[in-house]
Amino acid sequence: MDSYTHIQQQDPEVFGTLQGEEERERDGLELIPSENYVSRAVREAQGSIFTNKYSEGYPHKRYYGGQMFTDSVEEIAIARAKKLFGASFANVQPHAGANANIGMYFALLQPGDTVLGMDLSHGGHLTHGHPVTYITKFFNFVRYKMKDADTGEIDYDEMLVVAKEHKPKIVLAGFSAYSRELDYEKFVAIAREVGAYAVIDIAHIAGLIAGKAVKNPFDYGFDVMTSTTHKTLRGPRGGLILTRESEEIAKKIDKAVFPGLQGGPLMHVVAAKAVAFGEALEPQFKTYAAQILKNAKAMEEVLHAHNVRMLGGGTSNHLILADVFGSLGIPGQEAEVVLDRVGITLNKNTIADDTRKPMDPSGIRFGTPAITTRGFKEKECAQVAELMLGALASRADDAKLEKIHQEIKTLAAQHPIPDSFN
Ligand code: DSN
């Protein structure tokens, strides 16, 4: 248990919530594919005195004095981000992945311009232009989808037709619920053909790219990558924008993030990003990234064996989207609640062309970044998949659910959350 001595003495109410969350994370298994466990070093940086400092602007171009150490820490974060992803420029100030995307849009577009992005129900993200977001008041979004939800193949022919018709200024790759690799050459070719920027939101797979377990989109000519830093990349909660080579684009992005969109950067989070990027540059991060994929495959095999339909037919990355309603007759919401009861946290998720509603969809989405951080290998991941399916099959049997809960607790206890990864 973390000590939290000062909070404990000063604020028992908040201390109680910290204690509860610590126990929840310790005793249960985190399968939400966008979550992870950060190192103590990252948490120390994020809880550090840099939170006291206002640093509007960029290193050596700030609006307030007293920036000798904030400048240094931001420069460290930028240099490490560039090295990790092979970028020429990095903006480490976005407070979140949504801010990174919004900053990128305002840097590259004029109001009324069009973006071609992945349909939310086929794996895209709210910030890729879902009508509930305010960015759709400024920009026009058109969509591409999968040609076949059972292979995950994107309909690139249709994408080109839509691109030629709507002349987007950005062709946007990337996803939050898609389990296959994209054909980067095709994305960039379509963007070039219609004179658009090729941009990819790598929030989910940033750690897999940094760890060289999957392809780096910059090697295929993408102009810009947006990301979060807290998913597979295993850093603090935050955003990041990378530019492959154009200084002109990078300058527009810097202006769009500050002063266009945000005020003072969160320097404690920038410090924590620097620490996390340092960890990702270590050789063992490659082993971690590769193991995430092996573990997801091990879970995929169990689902295949039980004839559970997976969108995309399985996985080539860190996540699986399973049609539990179609395969087992269990709605995603019910599956999420049953699994929460036995100590497995994941999320309900819509599947392509879902006939059910977003708050009670057909699917569940889960993945292996967090349990891989705990040291789980293929054998334990297969066991977790069996326990998940066992819990769903026994959802009306309290005694069986309790037995599975105890097995999950034992697995968790055998794999404590590490303080560091070296
Ligand atoms: N909430 C994130 C995810 O889970 O994919 C995306 O914003």
Coordinates of C-alpha atoms and ligand atoms in Angstrom, one line a residue:
M1 CA 0.0 0.0 0.0
D2 CA 1.3 3.5 -0.9
S3 CA 1.9 5.5 2.3
Y4 CA -0.2 8.7 1.4
T5 CA 0.8 9.8 5.0
H6 CA -0.2 13.4 4.6
I7 CA -3.5 12.7 2.9
Q8 CA -4.3 10.1 5.5
Q9 CA -3.8 12.7 8.3
Q10 CA -5.4 15.6 6.6
D11 CA -8.2 14.2 4.5
P12 CA -9.5 10.8 5.6
E13 CA -12.4 11.0 3.1
V14 CA -10.1 11.2 0.1
F15 CA -7.7 8.7 1.7
G16 CA -10.6 6.2 1.8
T17 CA -11.0 6.4 -1.9
L18 CA -7.3 6.0 -2.6
Q19 CA -7.2 3.0 -0.3
G20 CA -10.2 1.5 -2.1
E21 CA -8.7 2.0 -5.6
E22 CA -5.4 0.6 -4.5
E23 CA -7.1 -2.6 -3.3
R24 CA -9.2 -2.8 -6.4
E25 CA -6.2 -2.5 -8.7
R26 CA -4.2 -5.0 -6.5
D27 CA -6.8 -7.7 -6.2
G28 CA -8.5 -7.6 -9.6
L29 CA -7.3 -7.9 -13.2
E30 CA -7.3 -4.9 -15.5
L31 CA -8.3 -5.8 -19.0
I32 CA -9.5 -2.4 -20.3
P33 CA -7.1 -2.2 -23.3
S34 CA -6.6 1.6 -22.8
E35 CA -5.4 1.3 -19.2
N36 CA -2.1 0.3 -17.7
Y37 CA -0.1 0.4 -14.5
V38 CA 2.6 3.1 -14.4
S39 CA 5.9 2.9 -12.5
R40 CA 6.5 4.6 -9.2
A41 CA 8.9 6.9 -10.9
V42 CA 6.2 8.1 -13.3
R43 CA 3.9 8.6 -10.3
E44 CA 6.5 10.5 -8.4
A45 CA 7.0 12.8 -11.3
Q46 CA 3.3 13.3 -11.7
G47 CA 2.9 14.0 -8.0
S48 CA 5.9 16.4 -8.0
I49 CA 6.4 20.1 -7.3
F50 CA 6.2 20.8 -11.0
T51 CA 2.5 21.1 -10.4
N52 CA 3.2 24.5 -8.7
K53 CA 4.5 26.1 -11.9
Y54 CA 2.9 28.1 -14.7
S55 CA 4.8 27.7 -18.0
E56 CA 2.7 29.1 -20.8
G57 CA 4.7 29.0 -24.0
Y58 CA 7.4 26.6 -25.0
P59 CA 11.0 26.1 -23.8
H60 CA 12.9 29.4 -23.8
K61 CA 9.8 31.2 -25.1
R62 CA 7.7 31.5 -22.0
Y63 CA 5.4 34.2 -20.7
Y64 CA 6.4 33.9 -17.0
G65 CA 9.8 33.8 -15.3
G66 CA 11.4 31.0 -13.2
Q67 CA 11.5 28.4 -16.1
M68 CA 15.0 27.0 -15.7
F69 CA 13.8 23.6 -14.7
T70 CA 10.5 23.4 -16.6
D71 CA 12.4 24.3 -19.8
S72 CA 14.9 21.4 -19.1
V73 CA 12.2 18.8 -18.3
E74 CA 10.1 19.7 -21.4
E75 CA 13.2 19.5 -23.6
I76 CA 14.0 16.1 -22.1
A77 CA 10.5 14.9 -22.9
I78 CA 10.6 16.3 -26.4
A79 CA 14.0 14.7 -27.2
R80 CA 12.9 11.3 -25.9
A81 CA 9.5 11.4 -27.8
K82 CA 11.3 12.3 -31.0
K83 CA 13.8 9.4 -30.5
L84 CA 11.1 6.9 -29.6
F85 CA 8.9 7.5 -32.7
G86 CA 11.5 8.7 -35.2
A87 CA 9.8 12.2 -35.3
S88 CA 11.5 15.5 -36.2
F89 CA 9.2 17.5 -33.9
A90 CA 7.1 16.7 -30.8
N91 CA 4.6 18.6 -28.8
V92 CA 4.3 17.1 -25.3
Q93 CA 1.8 19.6 -23.9
P94 CA -1.7 18.3 -24.9
H95 CA -3.5 17.5 -21.6
A96 CA -5.2 14.4 -23.2
G97 CA -5.6 12.5 -26.4
A98 CA -8.7 14.5 -27.3
N99 CA -6.8 17.7 -27.0
A100 CA -4.0 16.3 -29.2
N101 CA -6.6 15.6 -31.9
I102 CA -8.4 18.9 -31.5
G103 CA -5.1 20.8 -31.6
M104 CA -4.1 18.8 -34.7
Y105 CA -7.4 19.7 -36.5
F106 CA -7.1 23.4 -35.7
A107 CA -3.5 23.3 -36.9
L108 CA -4.2 21.7 -40.2
L109 CA -7.7 22.8 -41.1
Q110 CA -9.9 25.8 -41.7
P111 CA -13.5 25.9 -40.5
G112 CA -15.6 23.9 -43.0
D113 CA -12.8 21.7 -44.2
T114 CA -13.4 17.9 -44.4
V115 CA -11.8 15.0 -42.5
L116 CA -12.0 11.4 -43.7
G117 CA -12.0 9.2 -40.6
M118 CA -13.0 5.7 -39.4
D119 CA -16.7 5.2 -38.4
L120 CA -17.1 5.1 -34.6
S121 CA -19.1 1.9 -34.8
H122 CA -16.3 0.2 -36.9
G123 CA -13.6 1.1 -34.3
G124 CA -13.0 4.8 -34.7
H125 CA -13.0 7.3 -31.8
L126 CA -15.4 10.1 -30.7
T127 CA -12.8 12.7 -31.6
H128 CA -12.6 11.3 -35.1
G129 CA -15.8 13.2 -35.8
H130 CA -18.8 11.7 -33.9
P131 CA -21.7 14.1 -34.1
V132 CA -21.9 14.4 -30.3
T133 CA -18.6 16.3 -30.3
Y134 CA -18.2 20.1 -30.7
I135 CA -15.5 19.7 -33.4
T136 CA -18.3 18.7 -35.8
K137 CA -19.6 22.3 -35.5
F138 CA -16.3 23.4 -37.1
F139 CA -15.3 20.7 -39.5
N140 CA -17.0 18.2 -41.8
F141 CA -16.4 14.5 -41.2
V142 CA -16.9 11.7 -43.7
R143 CA -16.4 8.1 -42.9
Y144 CA -14.8 4.9 -44.0
K145 CA -15.7 1.4 -42.6
M146 CA -14.6 -2.2 -42.7
K147 CA -15.4 -4.1 -45.8
D148 CA -15.9 -7.2 -43.8
A149 CA -16.2 -7.1 -40.0
D150 CA -15.1 -10.8 -39.8
T151 CA -11.7 -10.1 -41.3
G152 CA -11.4 -6.5 -40.2
E153 CA -10.3 -5.4 -43.7
I154 CA -10.9 -1.8 -44.4
D155 CA -12.8 -1.0 -47.5
Y156 CA -10.0 0.9 -49.2
D157 CA -11.8 1.1 -52.6
E158 CA -14.8 2.8 -51.0
M159 CA -12.4 5.0 -49.0
L160 CA -10.8 6.3 -52.2
V161 CA -14.2 6.9 -53.8
V162 CA -15.3 8.9 -50.7
A163 CA -12.0 10.8 -50.7
K164 CA -12.3 11.8 -54.3
E165 CA -15.9 12.9 -53.8
H166 CA -15.4 14.9 -50.6
K167 CA -11.8 16.1 -51.0
P168 CA -10.8 15.9 -47.3
K169 CA -7.9 17.9 -46.1
I170 CA -7.0 15.1 -43.6
V171 CA -7.1 11.4 -44.2
L172 CA -7.2 10.1 -40.6
A173 CA -6.1 6.6 -39.6
G174 CA -6.3 5.2 -36.1
F175 CA -8.9 3.6 -33.8
S176 CA -10.0 2.8 -30.3
A177 CA -11.7 -0.5 -30.9
Y178 CA -10.1 -2.2 -33.9
S179 CA -7.9 -5.3 -33.5
R180 CA -6.0 -5.5 -36.8
E181 CA -3.1 -3.6 -38.4
L182 CA -4.0 -1.0 -41.0
D183 CA -2.6 -0.9 -44.5
Y184 CA -0.5 2.3 -44.1
E185 CA 0.6 2.4 -47.7
K186 CA -3.0 2.6 -48.8
F187 CA -3.9 5.4 -46.3
V188 CA -0.9 7.5 -47.4
A189 CA -1.5 6.8 -51.1
I190 CA -5.2 7.9 -50.8
A191 CA -4.1 11.1 -48.8
R192 CA -1.6 11.9 -51.5
E193 CA -4.0 11.3 -54.3
V194 CA -6.5 13.9 -53.0
G195 CA -3.8 16.3 -51.6
A196 CA -4.7 15.7 -48.0
Y197 CA -2.5 15.4 -44.9
A198 CA -2.0 11.7 -43.8
V199 CA -2.6 11.7 -40.0
I200 CA -2.9 8.7 -37.6
D201 CA -4.1 8.6 -34.1
I202 CA -1.9 6.0 -32.5
A203 CA -3.3 6.4 -28.9
H204 CA -3.9 2.7 -28.5
I205 CA -0.8 1.3 -30.1
A206 CA 1.8 4.0 -29.2
G207 CA 3.6 1.6 -26.9
L208 CA 3.5 -1.2 -29.5
I209 CA 5.1 1.2 -32.1
A210 CA 7.7 2.5 -29.5
G211 CA 8.5 -1.1 -28.6
K212 CA 8.8 -2.0 -32.3
A213 CA 6.2 -4.8 -32.0
V214 CA 4.2 -3.2 -34.8
K215 CA 5.0 -1.0 -37.8
N216 CA 5.8 2.7 -37.4
P217 CA 3.4 4.8 -39.5
F218 CA 6.2 7.4 -40.1
D219 CA 8.1 4.7 -42.1
Y220 CA 5.1 4.8 -44.5
G221 CA 5.0 8.6 -44.9
F222 CA 2.3 9.7 -42.5
D223 CA 2.8 13.4 -41.8
V224 CA 1.5 13.6 -38.2
M225 CA 0.8 11.2 -35.4
T226 CA -1.4 12.1 -32.4
S227 CA -1.5 10.0 -29.2
T228 CA -2.2 9.5 -25.6
T229 CA 0.7 8.6 -23.3
H230 CA -1.1 6.4 -20.8
K231 CA -2.2 3.3 -22.8
T232 CA 0.3 0.8 -24.2
L233 CA 2.9 3.5 -23.8
R234 CA 2.5 3.2 -20.0
G235 CA 3.0 6.8 -19.1
P236 CA 0.9 9.4 -17.2
R237 CA -2.5 10.3 -18.4
G238 CA -1.9 12.8 -21.2
G239 CA -1.5 13.6 -24.9
L240 CA 1.2 13.9 -27.5
I241 CA 1.6 15.2 -31.1
L242 CA 4.4 14.1 -33.4
T243 CA 5.4 15.5 -36.7
R244 CA 7.5 13.4 -39.1
E245 CA 9.5 16.1 -40.9
S246 CA 7.7 19.3 -41.7
E247 CA 8.7 22.3 -39.6
E248 CA 5.8 24.3 -41.1
I249 CA 3.3 21.7 -39.7
A250 CA 5.1 21.5 -36.4
K251 CA 4.9 25.3 -35.9
K252 CA 1.2 25.3 -36.7
I253 CA 0.7 22.5 -34.2
D254 CA 2.6 24.3 -31.5
K255 CA 0.5 27.5 -32.1
A256 CA -2.8 25.4 -32.1
V257 CA -2.0 23.7 -28.8
F258 CA -0.9 27.0 -27.1
P259 CA -2.3 29.6 -27.2
G260 CA -4.9 28.2 -29.6
L261 CA -6.5 25.5 -27.4
Q262 CA -4.9 25.2 -24.0
G263 CA -3.5 27.5 -21.3
G264 CA -0.6 26.5 -19.0
P265 CA 0.8 23.1 -19.6
L266 CA 0.7 20.6 -16.8
M267 CA 4.4 20.5 -16.1
H268 CA 4.2 17.7 -13.5
V269 CA 2.6 15.6 -16.3
V270 CA 5.2 16.7 -18.8
A271 CA 7.9 15.5 -16.3
A272 CA 6.1 12.2 -15.9
K273 CA 5.9 11.9 -19.7
A274 CA 9.7 12.4 -19.8
V275 CA 10.2 9.6 -17.3
A276 CA 7.8 7.2 -19.1
F277 CA 9.5 8.0 -22.5
G278 CA 12.8 7.2 -20.8
E279 CA 11.4 3.8 -19.7
A280 CA 10.1 3.1 -23.2
L281 CA 13.6 3.7 -24.6
E282 CA 15.0 0.9 -22.5
P283 CA 15.6 -2.5 -24.3
Q284 CA 13.2 -4.3 -21.9
F285 CA 10.3 -2.2 -23.3
K286 CA 10.6 -4.1 -26.6
T287 CA 10.2 -7.4 -24.7
Y288 CA 7.1 -5.9 -23.0
A289 CA 5.5 -4.7 -26.2
A290 CA 6.1 -8.1 -27.9
Q291 CA 4.6 -9.9 -24.9
I292 CA 1.4 -7.8 -25.1
L293 CA 0.8 -9.2 -28.6
K294 CA 1.6 -12.8 -27.6
N295 CA -0.7 -12.6 -24.7
A296 CA -3.6 -11.2 -26.8
K297 CA -3.1 -14.1 -29.2
A298 CA -3.3 -16.6 -26.3
M299 CA -6.6 -15.1 -25.3
E300 CA -7.8 -15.1 -28.9
E301 CA -7.1 -18.9 -29.2
V302 CA -9.3 -19.6 -26.2
L303 CA -12.2 -17.6 -27.7
H304 CA -11.7 -19.3 -31.0
A305 CA -11.9 -22.7 -29.3
H306 CA -15.1 -21.7 -27.6
N307 CA -16.6 -20.4 -30.9
V308 CA -16.9 -16.8 -29.7
R309 CA -17.1 -14.4 -32.6
M310 CA -14.4 -11.7 -32.6
L311 CA -14.6 -8.6 -34.7
G312 CA -11.8 -8.7 -37.3
G313 CA -11.8 -12.5 -36.7
G314 CA -9.2 -12.2 -33.9
T315 CA -6.4 -9.8 -33.1
S316 CA -3.1 -8.6 -34.4
N317 CA -2.6 -6.0 -31.6
H318 CA -3.3 -5.7 -27.9
L319 CA -7.1 -5.9 -28.0
I320 CA -10.0 -8.1 -28.7
L321 CA -13.6 -7.1 -29.5
A322 CA -15.9 -10.0 -28.8
D323 CA -19.5 -10.3 -29.9
V324 CA -20.8 -11.8 -26.7
F325 CA -24.4 -11.2 -27.5
G326 CA -24.2 -12.8 -30.9
S327 CA -22.1 -15.8 -29.7
L328 CA -23.4 -16.4 -26.2
G329 CA -26.7 -14.5 -26.0
I330 CA -25.2 -12.2 -23.3
P331 CA -25.5 -8.4 -23.8
G332 CA -22.2 -6.5 -23.4
Q333 CA -23.5 -4.6 -20.4
E334 CA -24.4 -7.7 -18.5
A335 CA -21.1 -9.3 -19.4
E336 CA -19.3 -6.3 -18.0
V337 CA -21.2 -6.4 -14.7
V338 CA -20.7 -10.2 -14.3
L339 CA -17.0 -9.9 -14.9
D340 CA -16.6 -7.0 -12.6
R341 CA -18.1 -9.2 -9.9
V342 CA -15.3 -11.8 -10.3
G343 CA -12.6 -9.1 -10.4
I344 CA -12.1 -8.7 -14.1
T345 CA -12.5 -5.2 -15.4
L346 CA -13.2 -4.6 -19.1
N347 CA -15.8 -2.5 -21.0
K348 CA -18.9 -3.1 -23.0
N349 CA -18.5 -1.9 -26.6
T350 CA -20.6 -1.5 -29.7
I351 CA -19.6 -3.8 -32.6
A352 CA -19.8 -3.0 -36.3
D353 CA -23.4 -2.3 -37.3
D354 CA -24.6 -3.2 -33.8
T355 CA -28.3 -3.8 -33.5
R356 CA -28.2 -2.8 -29.8
K357 CA -27.8 0.6 -28.2
P358 CA -24.3 2.1 -27.1
M359 CA -25.2 1.8 -23.4
D360 CA -26.2 -1.8 -23.9
P361 CA -24.3 -3.1 -26.9
S362 CA -23.5 -6.5 -28.2
G363 CA -19.8 -6.6 -27.5
I364 CA -17.1 -6.5 -24.9
R365 CA -13.6 -5.0 -25.5
F366 CA -10.6 -6.2 -23.6
G367 CA -6.8 -6.4 -23.9
T368 CA -3.5 -7.3 -22.4
P369 CA -1.3 -4.2 -21.8
A370 CA -2.0 -4.0 -18.0
I371 CA -1.8 -7.7 -17.2
T372 CA 1.4 -7.9 -19.3
T373 CA 2.9 -5.2 -17.1
R374 CA 2.0 -7.5 -14.1
G375 CA 4.1 -10.3 -15.7
F376 CA 1.4 -12.4 -17.2
K377 CA 2.5 -14.7 -20.0
E378 CA 0.5 -16.7 -22.5
K379 CA -0.4 -19.5 -20.1
E380 CA -1.9 -17.1 -17.5
C381 CA -3.7 -15.1 -20.2
A382 CA -5.3 -18.3 -21.6
Q383 CA -6.3 -19.1 -18.0
V384 CA -7.9 -15.6 -17.7
A385 CA -9.8 -16.1 -20.9
E386 CA -11.1 -19.5 -19.7
L387 CA -12.1 -17.9 -16.4
M388 CA -13.9 -15.1 -18.2
L389 CA -15.9 -17.5 -20.3
G390 CA -16.5 -19.7 -17.2
A391 CA -17.9 -16.7 -15.3
L392 CA -20.2 -15.7 -18.2
A393 CA -21.5 -19.3 -18.5
S394 CA -22.1 -19.4 -14.8
R395 CA -23.5 -15.9 -14.4
A396 CA -26.6 -17.1 -12.5
D397 CA -24.6 -19.4 -10.1
D398 CA -23.3 -17.4 -7.1
A399 CA -21.2 -20.2 -5.8
K400 CA -19.4 -20.7 -9.1
L401 CA -18.9 -17.0 -9.5
E402 CA -17.4 -16.8 -6.0
K403 CA -15.0 -19.6 -6.8
I404 CA -13.8 -17.9 -10.0
H405 CA -13.4 -14.6 -8.0
Q406 CA -11.1 -16.4 -5.7
E407 CA -9.1 -17.8 -8.6
I408 CA -8.7 -14.3 -10.0
K409 CA -7.6 -13.0 -6.7
T410 CA -5.0 -15.8 -6.4
L411 CA -3.7 -15.0 -10.0
A412 CA -3.5 -11.3 -9.1
A413 CA -1.7 -12.0 -5.8
Q414 CA 0.9 -14.2 -7.7
H415 CA 1.6 -11.2 -10.0
P416 CA 1.8 -8.1 -7.9
I417 CA 1.8 -4.7 -9.7
P418 CA 5.5 -3.9 -10.1
D419 CA 7.1 -0.6 -8.9
S420 CA 9.6 -0.5 -11.7
F421 CA 10.3 -2.3 -14.9
N422 CA 14.1 -2.5 -14.9
Ligands
DSN1 N1 -11.3 6.0 -23.6 C1 -10.3 5.6 -24.6 C2 -10.4 4.1 -24.9 O1 -10.7 3.4 -24.0 O2 -10.1 3.7 -26.0 C3 -10.3 6.3 -25.8 O3 -10.5 7.7 -25.5

